[in-house]
Short mmCIF file of C-alpha atoms and ligand atoms in Angstrom, two decimals:
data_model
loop_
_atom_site.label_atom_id
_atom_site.label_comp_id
_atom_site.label_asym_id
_atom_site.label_seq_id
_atom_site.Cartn_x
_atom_site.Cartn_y
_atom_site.Cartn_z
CA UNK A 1 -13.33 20.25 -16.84
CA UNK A 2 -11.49 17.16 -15.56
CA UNK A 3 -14.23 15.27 -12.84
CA UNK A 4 -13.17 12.17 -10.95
CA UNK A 5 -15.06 9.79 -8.63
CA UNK A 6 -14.15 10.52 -4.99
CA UNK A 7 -14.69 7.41 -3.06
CA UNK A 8 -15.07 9.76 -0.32
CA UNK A 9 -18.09 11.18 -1.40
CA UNK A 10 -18.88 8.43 -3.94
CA UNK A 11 -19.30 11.20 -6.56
CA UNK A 12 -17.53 12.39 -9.31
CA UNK A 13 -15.83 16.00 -8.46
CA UNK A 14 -14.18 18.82 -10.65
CA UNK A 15 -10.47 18.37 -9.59
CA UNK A 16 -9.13 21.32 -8.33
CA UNK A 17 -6.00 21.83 -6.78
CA UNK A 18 -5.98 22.62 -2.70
CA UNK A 19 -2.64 24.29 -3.33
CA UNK A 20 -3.37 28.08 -3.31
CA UNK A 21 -1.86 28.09 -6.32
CA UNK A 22 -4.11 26.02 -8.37
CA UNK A 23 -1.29 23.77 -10.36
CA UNK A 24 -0.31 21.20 -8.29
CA UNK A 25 -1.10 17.90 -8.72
CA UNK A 26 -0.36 15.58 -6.17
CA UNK A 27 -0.34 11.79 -6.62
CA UNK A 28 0.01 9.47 -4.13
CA UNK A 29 0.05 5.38 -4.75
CA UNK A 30 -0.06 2.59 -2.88
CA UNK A 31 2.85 -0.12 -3.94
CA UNK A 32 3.56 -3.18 -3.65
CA UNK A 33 5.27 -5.88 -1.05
CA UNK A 34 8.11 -7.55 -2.63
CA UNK A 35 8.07 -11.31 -1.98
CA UNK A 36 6.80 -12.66 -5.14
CA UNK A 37 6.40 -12.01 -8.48
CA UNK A 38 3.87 -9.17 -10.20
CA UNK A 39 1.18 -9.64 -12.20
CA UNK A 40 -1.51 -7.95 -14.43
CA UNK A 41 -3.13 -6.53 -11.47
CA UNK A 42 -0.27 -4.73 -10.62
CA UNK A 43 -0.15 -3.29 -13.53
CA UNK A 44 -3.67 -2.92 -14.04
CA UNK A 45 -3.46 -0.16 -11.34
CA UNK A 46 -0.26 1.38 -12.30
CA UNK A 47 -1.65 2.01 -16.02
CA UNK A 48 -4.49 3.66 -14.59
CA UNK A 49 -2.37 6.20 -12.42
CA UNK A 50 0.61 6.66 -15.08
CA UNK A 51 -2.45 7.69 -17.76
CA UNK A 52 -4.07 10.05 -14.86
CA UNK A 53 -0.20 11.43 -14.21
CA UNK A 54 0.12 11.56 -18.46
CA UNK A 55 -3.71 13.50 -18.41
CA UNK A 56 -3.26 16.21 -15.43
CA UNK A 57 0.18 17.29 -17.09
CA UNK A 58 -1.22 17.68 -20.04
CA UNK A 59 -4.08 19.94 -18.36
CA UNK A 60 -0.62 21.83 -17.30
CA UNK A 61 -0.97 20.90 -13.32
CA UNK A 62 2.69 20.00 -12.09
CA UNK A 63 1.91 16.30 -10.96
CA UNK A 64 4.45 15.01 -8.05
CA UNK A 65 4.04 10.93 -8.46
CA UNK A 66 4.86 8.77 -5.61
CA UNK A 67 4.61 5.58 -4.41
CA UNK A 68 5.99 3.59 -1.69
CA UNK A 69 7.44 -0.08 -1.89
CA UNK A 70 6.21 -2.26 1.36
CA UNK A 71 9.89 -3.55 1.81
CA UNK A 72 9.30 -4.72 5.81
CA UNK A 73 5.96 -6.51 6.82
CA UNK A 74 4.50 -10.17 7.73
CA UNK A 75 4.33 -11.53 3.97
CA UNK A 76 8.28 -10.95 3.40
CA UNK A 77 10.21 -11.79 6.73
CA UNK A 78 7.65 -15.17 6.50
CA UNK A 79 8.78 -15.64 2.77
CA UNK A 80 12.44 -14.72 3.55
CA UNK A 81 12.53 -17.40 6.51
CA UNK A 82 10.45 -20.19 3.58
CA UNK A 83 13.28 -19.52 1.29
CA UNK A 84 16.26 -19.77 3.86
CA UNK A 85 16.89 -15.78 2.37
CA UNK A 86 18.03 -12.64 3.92
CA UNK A 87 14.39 -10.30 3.25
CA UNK A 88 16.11 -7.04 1.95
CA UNK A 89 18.14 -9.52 -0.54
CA UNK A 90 14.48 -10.79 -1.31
CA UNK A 91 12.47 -8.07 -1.58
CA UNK A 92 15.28 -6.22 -3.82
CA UNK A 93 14.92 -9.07 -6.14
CA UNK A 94 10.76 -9.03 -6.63
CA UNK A 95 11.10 -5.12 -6.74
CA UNK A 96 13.41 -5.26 -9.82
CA UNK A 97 11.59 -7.34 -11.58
CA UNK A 98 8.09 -5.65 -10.25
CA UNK A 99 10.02 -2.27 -11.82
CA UNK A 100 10.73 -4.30 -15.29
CA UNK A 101 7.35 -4.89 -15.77
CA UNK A 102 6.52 -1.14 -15.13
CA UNK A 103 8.80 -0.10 -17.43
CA UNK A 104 7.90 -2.72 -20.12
CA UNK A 105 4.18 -1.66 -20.17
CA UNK A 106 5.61 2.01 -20.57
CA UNK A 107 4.83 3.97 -17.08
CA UNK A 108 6.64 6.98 -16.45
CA UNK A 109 9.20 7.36 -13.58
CA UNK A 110 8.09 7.95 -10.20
CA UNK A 111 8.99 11.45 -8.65
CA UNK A 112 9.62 9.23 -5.82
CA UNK A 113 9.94 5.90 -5.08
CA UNK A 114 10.53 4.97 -1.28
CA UNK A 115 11.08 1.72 0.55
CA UNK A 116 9.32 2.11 4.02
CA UNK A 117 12.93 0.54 5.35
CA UNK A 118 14.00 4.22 4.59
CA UNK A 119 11.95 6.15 6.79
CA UNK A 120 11.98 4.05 9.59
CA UNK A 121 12.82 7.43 11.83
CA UNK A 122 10.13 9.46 10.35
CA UNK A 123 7.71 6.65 11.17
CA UNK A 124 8.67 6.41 14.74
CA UNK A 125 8.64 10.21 14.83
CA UNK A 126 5.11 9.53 14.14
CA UNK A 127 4.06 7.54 16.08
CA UNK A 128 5.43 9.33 19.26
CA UNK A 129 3.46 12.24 18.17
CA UNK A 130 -0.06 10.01 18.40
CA UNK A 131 1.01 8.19 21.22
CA UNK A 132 1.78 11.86 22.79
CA UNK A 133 -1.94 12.92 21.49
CA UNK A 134 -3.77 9.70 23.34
CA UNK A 135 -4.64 8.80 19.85
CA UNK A 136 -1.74 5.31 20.24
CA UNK A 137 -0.67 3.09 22.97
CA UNK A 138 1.74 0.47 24.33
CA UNK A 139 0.17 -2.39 25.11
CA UNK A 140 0.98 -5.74 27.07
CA UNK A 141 2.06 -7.51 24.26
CA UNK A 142 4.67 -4.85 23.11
CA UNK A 143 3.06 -3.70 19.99
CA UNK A 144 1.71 -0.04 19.75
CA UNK A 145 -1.75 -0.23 18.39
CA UNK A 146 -3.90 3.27 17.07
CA UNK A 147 -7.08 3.56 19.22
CA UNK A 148 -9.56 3.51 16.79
CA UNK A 149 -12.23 5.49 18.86
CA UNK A 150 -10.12 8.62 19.27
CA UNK A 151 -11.04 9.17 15.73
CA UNK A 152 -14.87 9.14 15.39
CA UNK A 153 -14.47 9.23 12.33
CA UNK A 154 -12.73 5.85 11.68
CA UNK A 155 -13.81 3.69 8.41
CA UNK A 156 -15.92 6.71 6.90
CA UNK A 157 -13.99 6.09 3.34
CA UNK A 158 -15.63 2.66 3.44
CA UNK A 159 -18.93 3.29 4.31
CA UNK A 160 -19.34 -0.27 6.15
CA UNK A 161 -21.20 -0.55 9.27
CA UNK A 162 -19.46 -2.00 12.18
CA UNK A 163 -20.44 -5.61 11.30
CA UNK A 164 -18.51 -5.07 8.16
CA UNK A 165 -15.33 -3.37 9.32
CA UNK A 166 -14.68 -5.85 11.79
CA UNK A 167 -15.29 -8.64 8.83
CA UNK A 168 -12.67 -6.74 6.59
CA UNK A 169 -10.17 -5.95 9.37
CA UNK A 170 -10.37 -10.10 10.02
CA UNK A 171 -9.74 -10.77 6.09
CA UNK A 172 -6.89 -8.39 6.50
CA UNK A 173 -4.96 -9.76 9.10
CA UNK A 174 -4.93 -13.05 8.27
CA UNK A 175 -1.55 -13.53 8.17
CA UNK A 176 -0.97 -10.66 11.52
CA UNK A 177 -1.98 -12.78 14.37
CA UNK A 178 -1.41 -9.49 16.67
CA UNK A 179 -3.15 -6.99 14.16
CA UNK A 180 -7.20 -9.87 14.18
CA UNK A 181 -9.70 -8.40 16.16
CA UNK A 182 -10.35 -10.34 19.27
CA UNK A 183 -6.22 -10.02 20.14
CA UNK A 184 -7.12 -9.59 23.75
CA UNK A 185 -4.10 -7.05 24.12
CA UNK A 186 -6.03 -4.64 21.85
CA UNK A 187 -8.68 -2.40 23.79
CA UNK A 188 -10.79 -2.70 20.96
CA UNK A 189 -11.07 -5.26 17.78
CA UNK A 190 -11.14 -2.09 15.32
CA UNK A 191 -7.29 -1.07 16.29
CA UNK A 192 -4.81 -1.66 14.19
CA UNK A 193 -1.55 -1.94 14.81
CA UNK A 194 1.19 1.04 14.02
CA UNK A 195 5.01 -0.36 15.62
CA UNK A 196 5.22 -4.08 15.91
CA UNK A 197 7.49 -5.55 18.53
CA UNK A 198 9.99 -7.74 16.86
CA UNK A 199 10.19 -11.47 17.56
CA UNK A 200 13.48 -13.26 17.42
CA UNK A 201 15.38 -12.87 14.49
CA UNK A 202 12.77 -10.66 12.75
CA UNK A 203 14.48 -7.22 11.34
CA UNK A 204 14.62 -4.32 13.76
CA UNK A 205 14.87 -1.14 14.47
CA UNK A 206 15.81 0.96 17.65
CA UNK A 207 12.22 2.71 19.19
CA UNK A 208 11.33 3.82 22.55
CA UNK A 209 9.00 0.95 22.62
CA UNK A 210 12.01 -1.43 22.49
CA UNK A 211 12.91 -3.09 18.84
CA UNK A 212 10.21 -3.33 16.19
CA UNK A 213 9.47 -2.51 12.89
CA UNK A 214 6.76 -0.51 11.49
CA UNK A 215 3.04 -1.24 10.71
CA UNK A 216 1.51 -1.62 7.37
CA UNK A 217 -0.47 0.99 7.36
CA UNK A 218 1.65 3.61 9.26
CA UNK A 219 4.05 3.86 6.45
CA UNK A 220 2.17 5.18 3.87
CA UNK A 221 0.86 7.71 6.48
CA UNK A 222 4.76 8.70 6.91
CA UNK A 223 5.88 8.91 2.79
CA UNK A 224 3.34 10.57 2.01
CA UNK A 225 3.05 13.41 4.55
CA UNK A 226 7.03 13.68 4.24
CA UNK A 227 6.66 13.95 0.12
CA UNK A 228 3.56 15.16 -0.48
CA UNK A 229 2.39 17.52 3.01
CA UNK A 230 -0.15 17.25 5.41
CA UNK A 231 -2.71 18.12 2.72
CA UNK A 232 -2.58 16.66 -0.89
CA UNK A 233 -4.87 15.98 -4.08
CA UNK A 234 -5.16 12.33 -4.96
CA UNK A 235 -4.40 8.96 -2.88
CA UNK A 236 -4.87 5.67 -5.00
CA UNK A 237 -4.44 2.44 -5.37
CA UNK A 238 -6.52 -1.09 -5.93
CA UNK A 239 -10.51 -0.79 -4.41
CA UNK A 240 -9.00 -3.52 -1.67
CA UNK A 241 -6.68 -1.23 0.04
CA UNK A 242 -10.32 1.12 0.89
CA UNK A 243 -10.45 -0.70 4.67
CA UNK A 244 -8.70 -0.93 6.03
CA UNK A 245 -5.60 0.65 4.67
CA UNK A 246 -7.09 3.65 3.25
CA UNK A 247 -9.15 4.21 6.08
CA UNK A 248 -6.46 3.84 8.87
CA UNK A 249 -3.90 5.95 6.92
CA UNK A 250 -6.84 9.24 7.12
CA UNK A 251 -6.80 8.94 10.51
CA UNK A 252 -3.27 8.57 11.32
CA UNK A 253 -2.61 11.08 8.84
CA UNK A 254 -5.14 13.56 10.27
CA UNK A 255 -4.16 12.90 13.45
CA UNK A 256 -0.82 13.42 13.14
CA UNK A 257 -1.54 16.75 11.16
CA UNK A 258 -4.66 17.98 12.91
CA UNK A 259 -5.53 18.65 9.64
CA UNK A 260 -8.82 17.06 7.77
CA UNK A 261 -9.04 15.90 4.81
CA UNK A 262 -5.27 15.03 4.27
CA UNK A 263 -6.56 13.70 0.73
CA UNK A 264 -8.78 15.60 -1.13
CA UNK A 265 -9.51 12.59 -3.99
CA UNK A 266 -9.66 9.45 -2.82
CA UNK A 267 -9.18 7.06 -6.22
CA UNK A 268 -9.82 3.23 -6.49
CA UNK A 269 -8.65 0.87 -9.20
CA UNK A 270 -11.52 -2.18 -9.43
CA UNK A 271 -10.33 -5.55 -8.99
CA UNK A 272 -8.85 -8.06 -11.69
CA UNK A 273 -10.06 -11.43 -11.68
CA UNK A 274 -9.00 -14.71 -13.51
CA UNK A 275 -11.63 -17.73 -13.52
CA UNK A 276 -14.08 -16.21 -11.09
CA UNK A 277 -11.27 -15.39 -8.32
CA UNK A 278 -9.56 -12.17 -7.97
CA UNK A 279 -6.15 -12.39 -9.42
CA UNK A 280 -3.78 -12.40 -5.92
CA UNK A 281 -0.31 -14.07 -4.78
CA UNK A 282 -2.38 -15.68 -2.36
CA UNK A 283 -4.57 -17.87 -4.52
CA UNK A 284 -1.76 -18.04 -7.12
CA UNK A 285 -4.38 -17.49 -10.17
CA UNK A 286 -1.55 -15.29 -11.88
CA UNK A 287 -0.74 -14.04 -15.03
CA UNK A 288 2.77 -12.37 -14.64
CA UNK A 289 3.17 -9.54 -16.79
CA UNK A 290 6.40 -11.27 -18.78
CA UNK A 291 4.28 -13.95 -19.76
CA UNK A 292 1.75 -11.53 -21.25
CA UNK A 293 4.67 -9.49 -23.23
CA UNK A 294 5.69 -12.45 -25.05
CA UNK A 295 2.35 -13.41 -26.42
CA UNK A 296 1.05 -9.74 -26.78
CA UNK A 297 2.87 -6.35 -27.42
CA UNK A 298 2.76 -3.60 -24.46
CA UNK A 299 0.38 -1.52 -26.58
CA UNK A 300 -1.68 -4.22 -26.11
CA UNK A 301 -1.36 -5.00 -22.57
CA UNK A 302 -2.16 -1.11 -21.94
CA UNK A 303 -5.43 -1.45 -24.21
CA UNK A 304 -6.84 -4.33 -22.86
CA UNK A 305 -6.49 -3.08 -19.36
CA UNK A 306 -7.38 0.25 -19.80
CA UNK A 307 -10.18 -0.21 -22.36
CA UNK A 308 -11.71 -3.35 -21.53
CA UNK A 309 -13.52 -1.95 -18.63
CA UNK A 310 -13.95 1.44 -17.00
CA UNK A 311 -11.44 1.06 -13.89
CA UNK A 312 -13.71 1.07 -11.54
CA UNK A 313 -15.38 -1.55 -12.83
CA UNK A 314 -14.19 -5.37 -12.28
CA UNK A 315 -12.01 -6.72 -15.02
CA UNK A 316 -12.53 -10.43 -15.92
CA UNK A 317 -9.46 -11.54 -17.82
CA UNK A 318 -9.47 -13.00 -20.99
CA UNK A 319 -6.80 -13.45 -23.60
CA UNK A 320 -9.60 -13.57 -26.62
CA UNK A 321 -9.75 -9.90 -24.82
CA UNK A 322 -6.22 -8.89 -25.22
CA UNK A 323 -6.07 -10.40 -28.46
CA UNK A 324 -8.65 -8.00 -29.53
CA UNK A 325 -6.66 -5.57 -27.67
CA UNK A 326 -3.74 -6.25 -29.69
CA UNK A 327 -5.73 -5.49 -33.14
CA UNK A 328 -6.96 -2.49 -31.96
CA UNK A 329 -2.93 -1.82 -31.43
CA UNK A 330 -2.38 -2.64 -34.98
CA UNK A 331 -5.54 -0.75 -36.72
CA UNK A 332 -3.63 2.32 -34.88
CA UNK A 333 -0.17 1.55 -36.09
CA UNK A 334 -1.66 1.09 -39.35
CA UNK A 335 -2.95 5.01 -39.38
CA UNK A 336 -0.19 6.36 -37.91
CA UNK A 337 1.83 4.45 -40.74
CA UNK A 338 -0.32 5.14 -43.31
CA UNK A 339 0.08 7.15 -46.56
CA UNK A 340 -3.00 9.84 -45.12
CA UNK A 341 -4.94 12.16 -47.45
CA UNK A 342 -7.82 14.39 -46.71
CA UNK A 343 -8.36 17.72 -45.35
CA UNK A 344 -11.46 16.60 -43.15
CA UNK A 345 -11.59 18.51 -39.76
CA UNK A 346 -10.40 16.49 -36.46
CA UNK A 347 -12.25 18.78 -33.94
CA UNK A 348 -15.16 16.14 -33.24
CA UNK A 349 -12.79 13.27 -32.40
CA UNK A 350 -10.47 15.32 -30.69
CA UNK A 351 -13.55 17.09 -28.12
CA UNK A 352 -15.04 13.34 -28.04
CA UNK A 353 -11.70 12.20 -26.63
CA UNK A 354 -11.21 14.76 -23.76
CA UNK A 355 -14.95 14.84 -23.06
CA UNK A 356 -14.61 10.80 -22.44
CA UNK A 357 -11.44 11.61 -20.37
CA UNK A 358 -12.89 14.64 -18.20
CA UNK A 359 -15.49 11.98 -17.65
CA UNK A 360 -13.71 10.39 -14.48
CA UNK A 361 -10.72 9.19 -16.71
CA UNK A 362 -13.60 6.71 -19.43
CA UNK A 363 -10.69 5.02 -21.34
CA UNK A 364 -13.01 2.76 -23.13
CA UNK A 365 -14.61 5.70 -24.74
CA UNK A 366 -11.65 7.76 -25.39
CA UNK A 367 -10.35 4.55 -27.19
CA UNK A 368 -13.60 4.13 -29.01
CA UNK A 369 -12.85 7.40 -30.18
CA UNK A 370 -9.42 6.60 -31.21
CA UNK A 371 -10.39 3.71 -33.66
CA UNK A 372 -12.79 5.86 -35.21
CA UNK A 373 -10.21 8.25 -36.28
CA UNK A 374 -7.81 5.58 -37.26
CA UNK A 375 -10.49 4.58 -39.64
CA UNK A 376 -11.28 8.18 -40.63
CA UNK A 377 -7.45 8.51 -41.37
CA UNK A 378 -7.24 5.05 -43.23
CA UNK A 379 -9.87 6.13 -45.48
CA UNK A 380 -8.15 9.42 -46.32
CA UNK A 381 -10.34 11.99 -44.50
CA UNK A 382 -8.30 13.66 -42.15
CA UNK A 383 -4.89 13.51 -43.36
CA UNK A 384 -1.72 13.69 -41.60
CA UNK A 385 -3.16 16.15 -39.14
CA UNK A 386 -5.32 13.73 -37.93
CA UNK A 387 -2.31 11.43 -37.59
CA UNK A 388 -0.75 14.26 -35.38
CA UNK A 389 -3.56 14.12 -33.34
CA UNK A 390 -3.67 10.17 -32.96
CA UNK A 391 0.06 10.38 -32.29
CA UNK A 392 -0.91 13.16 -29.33
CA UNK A 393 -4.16 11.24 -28.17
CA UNK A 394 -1.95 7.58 -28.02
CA UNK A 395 0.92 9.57 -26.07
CA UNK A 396 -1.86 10.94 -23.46
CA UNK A 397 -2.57 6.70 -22.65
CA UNK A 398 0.91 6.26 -22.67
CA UNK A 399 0.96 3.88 -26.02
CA UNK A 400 4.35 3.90 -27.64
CA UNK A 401 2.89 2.32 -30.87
CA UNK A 402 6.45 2.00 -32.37
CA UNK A 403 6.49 -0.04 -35.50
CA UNK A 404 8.01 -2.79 -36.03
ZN1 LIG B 501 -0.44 2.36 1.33
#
């Protein structure tokens, strides 16, 4: 039985399906914006949702994988403008090579992949449904802002007091001068801002609050209710995104909808740091993916970030770590490669494994597991059935482990 830590309820639950059906699994991710390059947090959380995608298949649920790419927002058009660029040229480059990386470190596809420039009608249709329900309003400085007091509920995925809300919602809009509480046009400092009235030469779109572009948070609201329903299983992405992405999407989402929860599993990815700071664009502390794959293979990689630390617990980086990472990558290649003998019986490894895994996803137990049977198999106890299963058990973490 599969459990995973809702940060809803801050427990771990049996997954179950809220399809009446029972199989589906639906999987929605929070991407990235493309104005820079991608690093090892990036794919720190992608690993983690690719291996959860890889482990609910193989429990036979039909998994539906999306994720959105933040294409329009502050970060870009003020990049773009830096760089004397036109944004969408911008932001197509940085998604490529975001999209190289995924693929180098061996993700699956995305059912869907969608830039919020390409639902810029669903997200106004939207947002005319909560201004129609009282829930969103126009005000004086153009911008259409959700009132965060129709929802009583606001900022319960976070469990912060007020105090610390308003703290976070500061952090957050750091670089949105209109979205930081104490913008007087805002009736209150906890709303956040859904349609943003364009300034001059900013991208724009048609709306019946004159031109504009969406909000951050609005457009993960829209992709996933179009792709996924009103009601889904899992929403992820890094433990930053809780408030107040997270937190506004629930209650646009469920105010849209009128229907609560709009995500039954609420899943978090802990933060990766480099030299005390959390690795971010912003502090430029970086280590880009590329530069990773040319010291270290994407087995590797995949190890180190999976197995270092459980994923909801903070990852310190350290290349004496994914150097380690990368022998743990050979001892496996080594069994798999091996000449194997033995008739010994694989059962114990192979219930260790998935009991680790039902475990809220403990990939540095399941791993633990794996080296044991690489050693079992190098020491010609198990035999090439116990090769089969390593070959099954790598596949379910998405390691390739080709040889070279
Ligand atoms: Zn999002």
């Amino acid at each position: 039985m599969l459990k995973l830590y809702n940060t809803l309820s801050q427990q771990k639950e049996e997954f179950k399906s809220v399809d009446p059906g029972g199989k589906l699994a639906r999987i929605y991710v929070c991407g990235v914006t493309p104005y820079d390059t991608s690093h090892m947090g990036h794919a720190l959380v992608a690993a983690v949702f690719d291996v959860l995608h890889r482990y609910l298949e193989h429990k036979d649920f039909a998994v539906t994988h999306i994720q959105n790419l933040t294409d329009i927002d502050d970060d870009i058009i003020k990049r773009a403008r830096r760089d004397n660029q036109p944004y969408d040229e911008l932001g197509r480059r940085w998604d490529a090579l975001y999209r190289d990386g995924l693929r180098a470190i061996n993700c699956l596809p995305f059912d869907n992949y969608v830039p919020a420039s390409t639902v810029i009608e669903p997200i106004i249709q939207m947002v005319k449904k909560l201004v129609e329900r009282n829930s969103a309003y126009l005000a004086s400085d153009g911008n259409v802002y959700f009132r965060a007091s129709s929802f009583p509920e606001y900022g319960k995925l976070a469990h912060l007091g007020m105090a610390e809300m308003l703290e976070k919602a500061k952090a957050g809009a750091e670089d949105s001068l209109v979205d930081r509480p104490g913008n007087p046009a805002k009736e209150s400092d906890l709303d956040f801002i859904v349609w943003q009235a364009a300034q001059p030469g900013e991208p724009s779109w048609d709306s019946p609050w004159g031109q504009g572009r969406p909000g951050w948070h609005i457009e993960c609201s829209a992709i996933s209710t179009q792709n996924l329903g009103q009601q889904f299983e899992i929403h992820g992405g890094g433990a930053d995104l809780i408030f107040p992405h997270h937190s506004s999407e629930i209650a646009q989402s469920e105010t849209y909808s009128g229907k609560s929860p709009v995500v039954k599993y609420w899943m978090h990815v802990a933060m990766l740091y480099l030299g005390g700071e959390k690795m971010s664009k912003s502090l430029g502390n970086l280590i880009l993916i590329n530069d990773a794959l040319k010291k270290n293979s994407a087995d590797a990689l995949r190890l180190y970030l999976l197995g270092q630390e459980h994923y909801r617990t903070p990852l310190h980086f350290t290349q004496e770590g994914l150097d380690r990472a990368e022998q743990q990558a050979d001892l496996f290649r080594k069994a798999l490669a091996a000449e194997a003998k033995g008739q010994g019986d694989i059962q114990l490894w192979t219930d260790q494994f998935y009991a680790a895994m039902d475990d809220d996803l403990d990939m540095p137990r399941a791993i633990r597991v794996m080296i044991d049977l690489s050693k079992a198999i190098l020491e010609n106890q198990v035999g090439t059935r116990g090769q089969e299963q390593l070959r099954y058990l790598s596949g379910l973490l998405g390691l390739p482990l080709a040889q070279d």
